[in-house]
Each structure stands twice: as structure tokens, then as C-alpha cells.
mmCIF file of C-alpha atoms and ligand atoms in Angstrom:
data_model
loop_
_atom_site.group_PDB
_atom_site.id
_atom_site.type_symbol
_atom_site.label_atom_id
_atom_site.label_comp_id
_atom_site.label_asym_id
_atom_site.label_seq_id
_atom_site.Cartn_x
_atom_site.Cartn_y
_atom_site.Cartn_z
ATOM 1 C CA UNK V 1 0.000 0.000 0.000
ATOM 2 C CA UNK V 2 1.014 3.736 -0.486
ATOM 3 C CA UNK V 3 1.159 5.984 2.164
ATOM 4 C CA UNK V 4 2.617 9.520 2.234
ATOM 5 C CA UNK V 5 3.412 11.203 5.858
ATOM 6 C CA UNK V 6 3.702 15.237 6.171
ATOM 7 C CA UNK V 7 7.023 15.108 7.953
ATOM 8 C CA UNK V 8 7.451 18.572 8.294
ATOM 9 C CA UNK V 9 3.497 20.075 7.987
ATOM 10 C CA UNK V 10 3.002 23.176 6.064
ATOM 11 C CA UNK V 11 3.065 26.464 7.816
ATOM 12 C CA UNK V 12 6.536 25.903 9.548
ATOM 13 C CA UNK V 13 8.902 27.649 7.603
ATOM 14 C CA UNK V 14 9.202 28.211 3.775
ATOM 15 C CA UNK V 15 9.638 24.138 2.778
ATOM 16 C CA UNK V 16 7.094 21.278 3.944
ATOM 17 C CA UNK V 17 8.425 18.072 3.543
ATOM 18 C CA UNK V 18 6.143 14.654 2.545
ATOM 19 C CA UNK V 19 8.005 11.485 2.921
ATOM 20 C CA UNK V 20 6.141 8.673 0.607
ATOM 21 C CA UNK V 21 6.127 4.694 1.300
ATOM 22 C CA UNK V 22 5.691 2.659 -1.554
ATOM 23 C CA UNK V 23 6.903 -1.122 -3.230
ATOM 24 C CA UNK V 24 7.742 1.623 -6.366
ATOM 25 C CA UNK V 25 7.495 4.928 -4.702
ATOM 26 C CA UNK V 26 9.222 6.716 -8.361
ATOM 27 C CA UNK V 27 6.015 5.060 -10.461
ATOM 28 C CA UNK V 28 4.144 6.978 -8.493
ATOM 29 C CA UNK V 29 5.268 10.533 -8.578
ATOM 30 C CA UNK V 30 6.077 10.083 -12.260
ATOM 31 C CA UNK V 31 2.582 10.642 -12.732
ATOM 32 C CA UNK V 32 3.072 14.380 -11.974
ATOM 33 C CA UNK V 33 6.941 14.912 -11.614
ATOM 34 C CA UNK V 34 9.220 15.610 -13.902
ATOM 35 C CA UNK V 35 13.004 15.819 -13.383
ATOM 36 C CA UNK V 36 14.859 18.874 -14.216
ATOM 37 C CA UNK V 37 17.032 17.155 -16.358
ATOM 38 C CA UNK V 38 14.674 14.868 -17.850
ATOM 39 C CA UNK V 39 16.110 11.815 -16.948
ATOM 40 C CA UNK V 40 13.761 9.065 -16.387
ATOM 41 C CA UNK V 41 12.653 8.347 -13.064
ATOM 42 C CA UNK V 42 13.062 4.544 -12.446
ATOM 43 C CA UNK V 43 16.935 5.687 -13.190
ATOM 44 C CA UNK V 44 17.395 7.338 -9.701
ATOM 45 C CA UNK V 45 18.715 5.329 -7.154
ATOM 46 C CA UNK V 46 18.451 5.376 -3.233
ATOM 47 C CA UNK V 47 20.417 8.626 -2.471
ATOM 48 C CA UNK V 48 19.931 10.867 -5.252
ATOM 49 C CA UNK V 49 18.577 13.927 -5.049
ATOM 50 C CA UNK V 50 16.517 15.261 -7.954
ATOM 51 C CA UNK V 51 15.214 18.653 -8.613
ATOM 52 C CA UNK V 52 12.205 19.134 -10.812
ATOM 53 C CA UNK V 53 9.010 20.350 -10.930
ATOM 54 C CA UNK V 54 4.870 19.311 -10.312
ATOM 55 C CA UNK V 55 2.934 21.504 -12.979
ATOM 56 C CA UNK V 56 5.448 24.299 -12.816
ATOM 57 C CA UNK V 57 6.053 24.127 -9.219
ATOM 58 C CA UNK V 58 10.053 23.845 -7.798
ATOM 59 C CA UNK V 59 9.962 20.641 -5.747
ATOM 60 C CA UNK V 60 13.366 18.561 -4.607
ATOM 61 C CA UNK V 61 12.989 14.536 -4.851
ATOM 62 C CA UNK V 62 14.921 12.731 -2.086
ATOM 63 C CA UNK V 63 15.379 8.969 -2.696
ATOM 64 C CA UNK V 64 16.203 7.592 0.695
ATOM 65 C CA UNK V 65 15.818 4.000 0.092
ATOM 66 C CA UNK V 66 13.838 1.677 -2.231
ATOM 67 C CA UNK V 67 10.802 1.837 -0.909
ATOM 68 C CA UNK V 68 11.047 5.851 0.708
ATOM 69 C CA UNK V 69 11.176 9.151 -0.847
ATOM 70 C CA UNK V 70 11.067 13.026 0.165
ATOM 71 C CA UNK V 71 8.864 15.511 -1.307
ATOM 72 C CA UNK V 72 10.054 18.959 -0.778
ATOM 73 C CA UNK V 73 7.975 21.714 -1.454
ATOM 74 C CA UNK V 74 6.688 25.044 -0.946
ATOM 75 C CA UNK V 75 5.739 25.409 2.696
ATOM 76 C CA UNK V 76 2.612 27.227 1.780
ATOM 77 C CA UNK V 77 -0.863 25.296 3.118
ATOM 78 C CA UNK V 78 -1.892 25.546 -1.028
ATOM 79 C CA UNK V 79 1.183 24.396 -2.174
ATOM 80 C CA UNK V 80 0.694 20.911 0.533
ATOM 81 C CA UNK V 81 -3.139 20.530 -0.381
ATOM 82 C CA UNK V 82 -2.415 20.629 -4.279
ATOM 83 C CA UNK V 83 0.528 17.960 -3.831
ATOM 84 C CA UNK V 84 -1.578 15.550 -1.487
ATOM 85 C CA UNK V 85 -4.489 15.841 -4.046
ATOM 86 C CA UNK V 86 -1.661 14.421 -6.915
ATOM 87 C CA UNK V 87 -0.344 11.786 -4.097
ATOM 88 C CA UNK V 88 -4.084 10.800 -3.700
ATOM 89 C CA UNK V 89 -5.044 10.607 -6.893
ATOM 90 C CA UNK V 90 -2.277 8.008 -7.410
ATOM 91 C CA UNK V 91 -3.936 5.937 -4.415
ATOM 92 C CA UNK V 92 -1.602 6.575 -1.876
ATOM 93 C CA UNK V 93 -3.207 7.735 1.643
ATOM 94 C CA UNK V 94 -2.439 9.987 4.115
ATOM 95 C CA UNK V 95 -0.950 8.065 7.303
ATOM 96 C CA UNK V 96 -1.317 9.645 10.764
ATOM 97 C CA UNK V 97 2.381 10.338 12.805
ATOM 98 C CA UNK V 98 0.937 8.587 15.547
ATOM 99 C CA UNK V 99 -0.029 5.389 13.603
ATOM 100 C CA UNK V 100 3.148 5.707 11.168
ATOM 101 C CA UNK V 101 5.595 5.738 14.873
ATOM 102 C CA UNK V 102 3.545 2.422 15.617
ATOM 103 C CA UNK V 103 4.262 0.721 12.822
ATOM 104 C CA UNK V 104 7.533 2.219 11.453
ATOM 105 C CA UNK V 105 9.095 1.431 14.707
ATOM 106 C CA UNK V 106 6.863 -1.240 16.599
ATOM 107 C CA UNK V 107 9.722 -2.755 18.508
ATOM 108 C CA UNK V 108 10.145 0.483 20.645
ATOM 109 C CA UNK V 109 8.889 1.105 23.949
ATOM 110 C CA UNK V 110 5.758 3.776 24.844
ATOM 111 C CA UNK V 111 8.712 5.648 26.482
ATOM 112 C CA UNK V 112 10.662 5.784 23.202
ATOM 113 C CA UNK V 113 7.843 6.718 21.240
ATOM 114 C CA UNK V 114 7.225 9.753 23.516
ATOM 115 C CA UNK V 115 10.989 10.891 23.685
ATOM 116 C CA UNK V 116 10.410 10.374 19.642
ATOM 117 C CA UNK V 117 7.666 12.824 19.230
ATOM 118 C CA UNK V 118 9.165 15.679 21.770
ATOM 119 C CA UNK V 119 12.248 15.599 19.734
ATOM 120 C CA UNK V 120 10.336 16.657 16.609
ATOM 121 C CA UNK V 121 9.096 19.850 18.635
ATOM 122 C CA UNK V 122 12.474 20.004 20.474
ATOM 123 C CA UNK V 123 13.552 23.805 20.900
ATOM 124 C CA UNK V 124 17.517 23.820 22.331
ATOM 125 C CA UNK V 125 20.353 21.267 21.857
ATOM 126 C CA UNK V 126 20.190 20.744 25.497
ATOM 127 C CA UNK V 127 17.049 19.098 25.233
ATOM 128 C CA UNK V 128 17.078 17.442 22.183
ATOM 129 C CA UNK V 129 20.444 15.491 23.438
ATOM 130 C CA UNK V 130 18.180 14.322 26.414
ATOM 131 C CA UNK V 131 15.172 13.303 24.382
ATOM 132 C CA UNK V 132 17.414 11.823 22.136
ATOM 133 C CA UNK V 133 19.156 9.920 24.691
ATOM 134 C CA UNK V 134 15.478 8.299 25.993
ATOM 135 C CA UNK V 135 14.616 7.715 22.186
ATOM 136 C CA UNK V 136 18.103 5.574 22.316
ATOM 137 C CA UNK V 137 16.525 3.856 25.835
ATOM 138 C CA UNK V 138 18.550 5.526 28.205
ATOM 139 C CA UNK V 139 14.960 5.170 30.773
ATOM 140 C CA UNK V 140 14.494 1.327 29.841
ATOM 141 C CA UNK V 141 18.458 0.758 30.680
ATOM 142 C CA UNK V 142 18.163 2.838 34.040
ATOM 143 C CA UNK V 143 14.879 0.517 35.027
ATOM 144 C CA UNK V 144 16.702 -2.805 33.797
ATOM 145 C CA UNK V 145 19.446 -1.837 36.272
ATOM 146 C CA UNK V 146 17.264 -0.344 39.100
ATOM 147 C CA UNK V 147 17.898 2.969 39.253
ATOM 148 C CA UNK V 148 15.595 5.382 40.601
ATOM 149 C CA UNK V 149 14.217 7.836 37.554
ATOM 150 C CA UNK V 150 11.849 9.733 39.813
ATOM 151 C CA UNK V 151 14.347 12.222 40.768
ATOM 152 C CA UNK V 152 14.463 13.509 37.117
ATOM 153 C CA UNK V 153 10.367 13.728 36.653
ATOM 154 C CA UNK V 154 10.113 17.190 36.800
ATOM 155 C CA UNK V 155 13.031 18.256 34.504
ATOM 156 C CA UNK V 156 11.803 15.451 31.951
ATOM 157 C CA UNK V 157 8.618 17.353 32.063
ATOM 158 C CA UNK V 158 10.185 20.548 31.521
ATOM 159 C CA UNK V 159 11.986 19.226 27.839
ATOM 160 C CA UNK V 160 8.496 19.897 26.009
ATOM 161 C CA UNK V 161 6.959 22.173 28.292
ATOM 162 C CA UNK V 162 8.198 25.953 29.476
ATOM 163 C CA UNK V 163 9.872 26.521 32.604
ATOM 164 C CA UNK V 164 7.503 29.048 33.998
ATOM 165 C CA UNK V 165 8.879 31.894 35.622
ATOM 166 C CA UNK V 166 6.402 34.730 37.128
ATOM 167 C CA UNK V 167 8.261 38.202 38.288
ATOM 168 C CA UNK V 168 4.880 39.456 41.024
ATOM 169 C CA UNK V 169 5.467 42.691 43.083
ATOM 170 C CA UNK V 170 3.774 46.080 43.877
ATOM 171 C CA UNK V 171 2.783 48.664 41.291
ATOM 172 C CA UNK V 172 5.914 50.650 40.069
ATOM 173 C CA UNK V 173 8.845 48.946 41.513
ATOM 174 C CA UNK V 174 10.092 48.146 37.804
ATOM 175 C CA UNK V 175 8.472 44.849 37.010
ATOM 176 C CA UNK V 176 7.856 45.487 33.002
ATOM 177 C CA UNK V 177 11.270 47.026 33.203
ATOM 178 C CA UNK V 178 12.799 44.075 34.569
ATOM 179 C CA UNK V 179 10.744 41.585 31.584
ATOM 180 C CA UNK V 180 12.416 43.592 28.808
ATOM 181 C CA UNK V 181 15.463 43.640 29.899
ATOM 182 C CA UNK V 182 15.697 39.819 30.091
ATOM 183 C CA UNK V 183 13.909 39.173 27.179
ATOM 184 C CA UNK V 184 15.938 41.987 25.280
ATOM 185 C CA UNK V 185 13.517 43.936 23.370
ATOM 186 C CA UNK V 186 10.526 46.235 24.980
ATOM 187 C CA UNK V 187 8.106 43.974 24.844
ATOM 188 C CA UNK V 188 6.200 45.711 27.597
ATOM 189 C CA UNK V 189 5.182 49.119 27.859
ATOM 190 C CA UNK V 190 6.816 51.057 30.877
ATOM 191 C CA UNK V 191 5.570 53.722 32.385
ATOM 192 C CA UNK V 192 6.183 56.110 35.402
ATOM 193 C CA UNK V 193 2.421 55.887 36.782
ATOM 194 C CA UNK V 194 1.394 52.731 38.584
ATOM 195 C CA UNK V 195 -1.396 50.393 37.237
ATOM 196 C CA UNK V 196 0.183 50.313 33.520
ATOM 197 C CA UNK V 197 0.595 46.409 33.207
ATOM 198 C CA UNK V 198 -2.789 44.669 33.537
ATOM 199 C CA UNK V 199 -3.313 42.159 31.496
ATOM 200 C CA UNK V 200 -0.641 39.166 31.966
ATOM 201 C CA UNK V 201 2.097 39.541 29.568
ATOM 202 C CA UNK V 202 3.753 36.453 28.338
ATOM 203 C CA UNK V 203 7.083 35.274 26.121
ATOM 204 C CA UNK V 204 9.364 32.625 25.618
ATOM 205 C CA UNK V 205 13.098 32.886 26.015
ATOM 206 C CA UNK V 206 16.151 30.721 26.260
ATOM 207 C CA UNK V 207 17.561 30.460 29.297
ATOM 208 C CA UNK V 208 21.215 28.121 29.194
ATOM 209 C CA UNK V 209 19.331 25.811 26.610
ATOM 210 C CA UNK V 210 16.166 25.986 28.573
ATOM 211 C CA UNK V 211 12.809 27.311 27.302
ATOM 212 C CA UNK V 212 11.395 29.788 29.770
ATOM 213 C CA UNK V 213 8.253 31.298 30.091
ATOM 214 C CA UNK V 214 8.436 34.721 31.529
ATOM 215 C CA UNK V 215 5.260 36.062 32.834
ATOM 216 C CA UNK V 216 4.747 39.989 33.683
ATOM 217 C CA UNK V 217 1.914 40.912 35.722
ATOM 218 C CA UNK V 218 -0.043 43.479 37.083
ATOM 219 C CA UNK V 219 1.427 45.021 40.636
ATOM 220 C CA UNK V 220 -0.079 43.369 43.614
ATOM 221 C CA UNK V 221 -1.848 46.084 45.731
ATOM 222 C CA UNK V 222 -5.318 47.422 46.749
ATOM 223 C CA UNK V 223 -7.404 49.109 44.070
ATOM 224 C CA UNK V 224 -11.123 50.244 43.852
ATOM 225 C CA UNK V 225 -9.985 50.420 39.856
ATOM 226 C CA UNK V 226 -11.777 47.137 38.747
ATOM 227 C CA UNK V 227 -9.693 46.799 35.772
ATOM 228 C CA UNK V 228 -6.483 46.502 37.798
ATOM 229 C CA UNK V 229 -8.243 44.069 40.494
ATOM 230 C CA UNK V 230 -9.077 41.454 37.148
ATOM 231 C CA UNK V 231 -5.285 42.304 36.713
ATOM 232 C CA UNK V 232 -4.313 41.227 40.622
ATOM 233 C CA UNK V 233 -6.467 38.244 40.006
ATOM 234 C CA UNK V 234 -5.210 36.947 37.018
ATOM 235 C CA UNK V 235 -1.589 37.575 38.566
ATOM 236 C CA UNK V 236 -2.516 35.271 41.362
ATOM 237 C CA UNK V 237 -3.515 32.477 39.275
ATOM 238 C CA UNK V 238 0.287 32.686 37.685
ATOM 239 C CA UNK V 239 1.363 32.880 40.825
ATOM 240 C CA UNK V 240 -0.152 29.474 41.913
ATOM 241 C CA UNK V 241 1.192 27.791 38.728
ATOM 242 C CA UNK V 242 4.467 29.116 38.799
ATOM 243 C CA UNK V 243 7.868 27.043 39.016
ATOM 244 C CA UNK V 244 9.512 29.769 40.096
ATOM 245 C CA UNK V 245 8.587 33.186 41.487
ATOM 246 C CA UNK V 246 10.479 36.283 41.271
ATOM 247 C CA UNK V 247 9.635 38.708 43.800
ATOM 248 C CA UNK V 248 10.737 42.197 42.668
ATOM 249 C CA UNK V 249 10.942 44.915 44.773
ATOM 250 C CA UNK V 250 12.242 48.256 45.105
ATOM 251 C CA UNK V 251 15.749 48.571 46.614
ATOM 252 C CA UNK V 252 15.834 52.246 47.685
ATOM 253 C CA UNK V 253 12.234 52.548 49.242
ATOM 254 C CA UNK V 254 12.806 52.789 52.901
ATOM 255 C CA UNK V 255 10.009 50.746 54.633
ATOM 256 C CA UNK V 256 11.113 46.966 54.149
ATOM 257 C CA UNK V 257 7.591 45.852 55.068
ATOM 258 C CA UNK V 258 5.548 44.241 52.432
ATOM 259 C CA UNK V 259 1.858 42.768 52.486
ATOM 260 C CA UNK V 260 2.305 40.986 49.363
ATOM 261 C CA UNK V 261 1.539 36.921 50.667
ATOM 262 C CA UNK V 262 2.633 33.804 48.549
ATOM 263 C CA UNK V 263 1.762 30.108 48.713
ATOM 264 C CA UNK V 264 4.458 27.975 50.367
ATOM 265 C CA UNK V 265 6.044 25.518 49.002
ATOM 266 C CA UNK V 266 7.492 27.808 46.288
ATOM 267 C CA UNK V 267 10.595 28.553 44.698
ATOM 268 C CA UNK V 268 11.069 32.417 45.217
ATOM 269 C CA UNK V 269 13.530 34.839 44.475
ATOM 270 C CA UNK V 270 13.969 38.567 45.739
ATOM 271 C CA UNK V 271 15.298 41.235 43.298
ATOM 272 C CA UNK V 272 15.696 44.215 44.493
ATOM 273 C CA UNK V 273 15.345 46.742 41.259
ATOM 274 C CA UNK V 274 16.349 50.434 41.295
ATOM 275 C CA UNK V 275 19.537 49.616 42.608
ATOM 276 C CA UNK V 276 21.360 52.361 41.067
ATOM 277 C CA UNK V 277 18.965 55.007 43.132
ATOM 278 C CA UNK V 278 21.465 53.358 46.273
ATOM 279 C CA UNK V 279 24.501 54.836 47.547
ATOM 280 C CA UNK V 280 27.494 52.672 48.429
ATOM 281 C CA UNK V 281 27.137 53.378 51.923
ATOM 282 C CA UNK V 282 22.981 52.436 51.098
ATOM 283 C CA UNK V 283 23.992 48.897 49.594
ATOM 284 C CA UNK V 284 23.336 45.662 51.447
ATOM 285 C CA UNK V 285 24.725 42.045 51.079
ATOM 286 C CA UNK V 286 21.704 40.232 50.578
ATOM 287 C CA UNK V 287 20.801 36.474 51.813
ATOM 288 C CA UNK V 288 21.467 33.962 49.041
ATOM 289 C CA UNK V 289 18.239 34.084 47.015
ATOM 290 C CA UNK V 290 17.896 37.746 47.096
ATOM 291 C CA UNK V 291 19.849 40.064 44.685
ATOM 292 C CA UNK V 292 20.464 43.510 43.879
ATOM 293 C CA UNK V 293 19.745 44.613 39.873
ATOM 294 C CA UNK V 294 18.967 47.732 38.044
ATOM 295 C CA UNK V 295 17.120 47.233 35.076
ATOM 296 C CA UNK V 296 17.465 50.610 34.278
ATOM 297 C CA UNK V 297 21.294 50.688 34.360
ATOM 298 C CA UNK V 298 21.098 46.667 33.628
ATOM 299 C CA UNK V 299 23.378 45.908 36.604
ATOM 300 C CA UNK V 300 22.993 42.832 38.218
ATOM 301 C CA UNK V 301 20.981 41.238 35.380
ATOM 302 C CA UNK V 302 22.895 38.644 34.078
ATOM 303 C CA UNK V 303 23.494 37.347 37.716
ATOM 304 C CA UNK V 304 19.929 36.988 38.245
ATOM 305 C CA UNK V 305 19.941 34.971 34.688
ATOM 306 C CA UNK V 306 22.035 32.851 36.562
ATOM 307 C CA UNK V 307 20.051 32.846 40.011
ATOM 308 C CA UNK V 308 17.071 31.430 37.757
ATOM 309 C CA UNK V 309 18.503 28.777 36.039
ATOM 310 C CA UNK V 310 20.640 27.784 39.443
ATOM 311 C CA UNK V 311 16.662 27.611 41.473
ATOM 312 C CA UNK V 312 14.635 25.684 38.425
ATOM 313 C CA UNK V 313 17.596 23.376 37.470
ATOM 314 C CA UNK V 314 20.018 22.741 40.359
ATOM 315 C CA UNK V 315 21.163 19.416 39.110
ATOM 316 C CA UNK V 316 21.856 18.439 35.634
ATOM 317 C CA UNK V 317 21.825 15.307 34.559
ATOM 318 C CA UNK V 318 24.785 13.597 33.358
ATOM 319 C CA UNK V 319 24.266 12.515 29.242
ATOM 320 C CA UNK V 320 22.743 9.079 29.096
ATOM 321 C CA UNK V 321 20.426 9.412 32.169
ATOM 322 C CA UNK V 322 16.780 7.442 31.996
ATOM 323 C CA UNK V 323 14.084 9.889 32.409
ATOM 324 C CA UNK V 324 10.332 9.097 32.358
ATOM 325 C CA UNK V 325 8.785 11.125 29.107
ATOM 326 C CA UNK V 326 4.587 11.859 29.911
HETATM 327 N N1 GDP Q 1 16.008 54.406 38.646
HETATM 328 C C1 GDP Q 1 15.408 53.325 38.168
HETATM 329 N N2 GDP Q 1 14.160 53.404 37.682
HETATM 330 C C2 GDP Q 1 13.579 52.286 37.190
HETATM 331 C C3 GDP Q 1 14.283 51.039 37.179
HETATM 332 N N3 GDP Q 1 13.442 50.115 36.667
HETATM 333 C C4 GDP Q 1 12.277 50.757 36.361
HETATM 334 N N4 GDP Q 1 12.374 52.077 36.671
HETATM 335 C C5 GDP Q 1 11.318 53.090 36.483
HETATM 336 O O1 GDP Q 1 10.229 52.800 37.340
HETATM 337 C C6 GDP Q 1 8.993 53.144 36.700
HETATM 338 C C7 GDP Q 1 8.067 51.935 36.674
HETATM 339 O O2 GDP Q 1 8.637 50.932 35.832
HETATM 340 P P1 GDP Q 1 7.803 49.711 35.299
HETATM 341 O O3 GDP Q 1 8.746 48.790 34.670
HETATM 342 O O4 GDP Q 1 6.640 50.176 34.472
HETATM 343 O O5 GDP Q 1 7.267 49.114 36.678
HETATM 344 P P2 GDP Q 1 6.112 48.024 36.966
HETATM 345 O O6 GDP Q 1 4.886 48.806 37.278
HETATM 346 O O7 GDP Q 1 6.594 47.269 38.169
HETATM 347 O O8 GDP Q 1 5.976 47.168 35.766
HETATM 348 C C8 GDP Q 1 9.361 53.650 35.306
HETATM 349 O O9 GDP Q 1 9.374 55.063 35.336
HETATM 350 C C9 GDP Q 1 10.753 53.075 35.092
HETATM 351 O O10 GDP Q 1 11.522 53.852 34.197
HETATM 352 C C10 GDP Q 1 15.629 50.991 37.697
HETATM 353 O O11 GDP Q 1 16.301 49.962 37.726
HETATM 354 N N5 GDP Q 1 16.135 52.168 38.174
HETATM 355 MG MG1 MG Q 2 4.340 46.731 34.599
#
């Protein structure tokens, strides 16, 4: 039977990519392809690469074995459709990822299979090398020889899903501020009057080859204005879901006292912003997860990277380690 597979769907960057499975996969596309230097097709051998075209269209023909070959084409959604229509019309059927990783590689475990599918949506070398490793059975080798995987649940989870890291405080003390800097560009608007951030404000960034989440809110305090409470409630909710909390505050406001309550339980860290509004004589050593930043002068900044990445992961995991993918 024919079966064709969108290995890389449409809509991902400017090629999509169909792999076709076939006893004569070449018969097939010779219905519609035709080599750019019009060489037959049943003359191609497993390895060539062909250019040519589908009614005018610039596709590249990748024969990886006998029985396998790559479509590439435009990435556009149109330029897919038309191509599947042609594949269909020859008989061949669209096969499903999920059913394709079945049967392409049934003698692999669940675990496998996972690590498999996570390393197609894999974001940083760092966590591809893991996922790869599980895909190779690092988890079924640690269970075969009893060690304990459990430890490593919560980073496994965190190789397809965002570390999520939530900077809370009061109105004004330099959260936005803070976001930008980190992420690099002014993503949020920043503003001298309190109240300006109320909806939550999201973005992904890399983080020592970890995806991070960072999530600017609206400054905890109390407000009659009922736009800015939906704000404070909404910032409470990320709060709750956070791995990791950073608690900024500003360093040169005298009265140390704060109403501002968190769950237990989590991971926290104190930055004190504004640090540049401090004299020497003003500056204080601060316990080991608080630190001093100004995200206005960006001092202190790249420390705090570190602080982050030393609070979500404070153990790596050596290459080859079994970890449990859900
Ligand atoms: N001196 C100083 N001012 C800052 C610093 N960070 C933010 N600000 C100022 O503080 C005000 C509030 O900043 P913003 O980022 O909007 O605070 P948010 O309400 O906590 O999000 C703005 O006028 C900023 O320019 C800093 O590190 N030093
Ligand atoms: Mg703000």
C-alpha cells in the first residue's frame, strides 16, 4: 500500500516536507513529476537527489531508500493541499504520525515513542540530546538496572513544556522594566504611573538551553480600579502555577515591610530593582536568594539569569540518564 506522511506540515517555515512509502514509490510521482534534467525516473537510485518540478512548481525529490522518498515543497498550506491531491489521486493515503511511529518502529517502547515525538518539537540542543538519549533507551536501561528515575520527573517534564517563571510585586517597583530587559527587546510598555501592566504579559526565552516562560503581571496592591483588580487576580492564578517566582521589589524605598503573601512551598527569588537610586554606603549584602539589579542601568541582570537557572535546574543530569517522558 502507499502511504505519504507530512514530515514537516506546512506552515513551519518556507519548505514542507512529505516522505512517501511505496513497493515503487518513483512510479508513483512520475505521474506528476518531472526531473529537471529529464532523466527518467526509475533511473534514480536510493540517495539521489533530484530537482524538478509538479505543474510548474520547484519541488526537490529525495530517494532515501527503495521503498522511501522526500517531497520537498513550498511550505505554503496551497502548495501541501495541491501535492496531497496528486499523491491521492495516485492511491496513496495519508498516514497519521501517531499510527506511522507504531508501525515504522513497533519494537520500541511507549517511552521511546514519547521521547520520539518531543524531539520533533524540540527547541535547544540541550534538550534534544536528552530526548534523544530516551529515544536511544537511556529510561528502559536505568529501570533494567534499578535505578531510581523519579528524581528527574520534573526536569523530563520541563523538555516539552516551558519553565515558567512569574516576576509578582507592587505597582511601580520596575516589574515590566525588569521583563524587557531579560527578554531583550521592549516587549512591555513602561511607564512612570502605577497600574500600567494589567493584562498578563507572556514570552518565551532561552535560558542556558532551557525554554522559559516569563510572565509579567499586574502590581499586587489594593485598588477600587476594577480593571487593575481582574489584573491582581489573574496575577494570582500565575502565581499558583508558577515554578519559580520572582519577587521584585524596590531597593531604595525605605520601609522593608511588604503585604504581598505567597503560597508555600514555592521557589522564590527577591530582586531588588532600582539599585542604582542606592549609595554605596545604602547597599546591602543580601541572603542567598535575594539580589540587587537595576534594570534601568542593567546591573545585576545577568546574575539573576544565573540565580534562575541555578533555582529551576540545580542538578543536571549527566548525558545518558533514563528519564520518564509523559
Ligand atoms: N532608577 C530606576 N528606575 C527604574 C528602574 N526600573 C524601572 N524604573 C522606572 O520605574 C517606573 C516603573 O517601571 P515599570 O517597569 O513600568 O514598573 P512596573 O509597574 O513594576 O511594571 C518607570 O518610570 C521606570 O523607568 C531601575 O532599575 N532604576
Ligand atoms: Mg508593569
Amino acid at each position: 500500500m502507499a502511504e505519504f506522511l507530512l514530515t514537516t506540515p506546512p506552515g513551519k517555515g518556507a519548505i514542507a516536507v512529505l516522505t512517501l512509502y511505496a513497493e515503487n514509490p518513483a512510479e508513483i510521482i512520475s505521474a506528476f513529476f518531472v526531473p529537471g534534467s529529464g532523466r527518467k525516473l526509475d533511473l534514480f537510485r536510493a540517495g539521489d537527489v533530484v530537482y524538478g518540478t509538479i505543474f510548474e512548481e520547484d519541488v526537490i525529490v529525495c530517494f532515501v531508500t527503495e521503498k522511501e522518498l522526500e517531497i520537498h515543497c513550498h511550505g505554503s498550506v496551497a502548495a501541501v493541499e495541491r501535492l496531497k491531491g496528486f499523491l491521492r489521486n495516485q492511491g496513496a493515503e495519508e498516514c497519521l504520525r501517531d499510527v506511522w511511529l507504531s508501525r515504522n518502529f513497533p519494537a520500541q517502547t511507549e517511552n521511546q515513542r514519547r521521547a520520539f515525538h518531543a524531539l520533533l518539537k524540540s527547541e535547544t540542543e540541550k534538550t534534544a540530546a536528552m530526548l534523544w538519549d530516551q529515544v536511544q533507551g537511556a529510561f528502559e536501561t536505568a529501570c533494567q538496572n534499578g535505578e531510581k528515575t523519579e528524581k528527574w520527573d520534573e526536569l523530563a517534564e520541563h523538555l516539552t513544556r516551558p519553565w515558567k517563571v512569574v516576576m509578582v510585586g507592587e505597582p511601580n517597583v520596575g516589574k515590566s522594566s525588569l521583563f524587557n530587559r531579560i527578554l531583550g527587546f521592549p516587549r512591555a510598555i513602561v511607564f512612570e504611573q502605577a497600574g500600567t501592566t494589567r493584562d498578563i504579559l507572556r514570552e518565551k526565552t532561552i535560558l542556558d538551553g532551557w525554554t522559559v516562560e516569563l510572565v509579567d503581571t499586574a502590581g499586587l496592591h489594593e485598588t477600587g480600579d476594577s480593571i487593575e483588580k481582574e489584573g491582581i487576580r489573574r496575577a494570582r492564578i500565575e502565581i499558583e502555577t508558577a515554578d519559580l517566582i520572582l519577587w521584585i521589589r524596590d531597593a531604595a524605598q525605605r520601609d522593608d515591610s511588604s503585604e504581598i503573601e505567597f503560597p508555600e512551598n514555592k521557589k522564590m527569588i527577591v530582586v531588588w530593582n532600582k539599585a542604582d537610586l542606592l549609595n554605596e554606603r545604602e547597599r546591602k549584602k543580601r541572603p542567598e536568594n535575594q539580589i540587587e539589579v537595576s534594570a534601568l542601568r542593567e546591573t545585576g541582570v545577568n546574575e539573576l539569569l544565573k540565580m534562575i537557572i541555578r533555582a529551576l535546574v540545580p542538578e543536571e543530569p549527566p548525558r545518558g540518564t533514563g528519564m520518564k517522558i509523559r
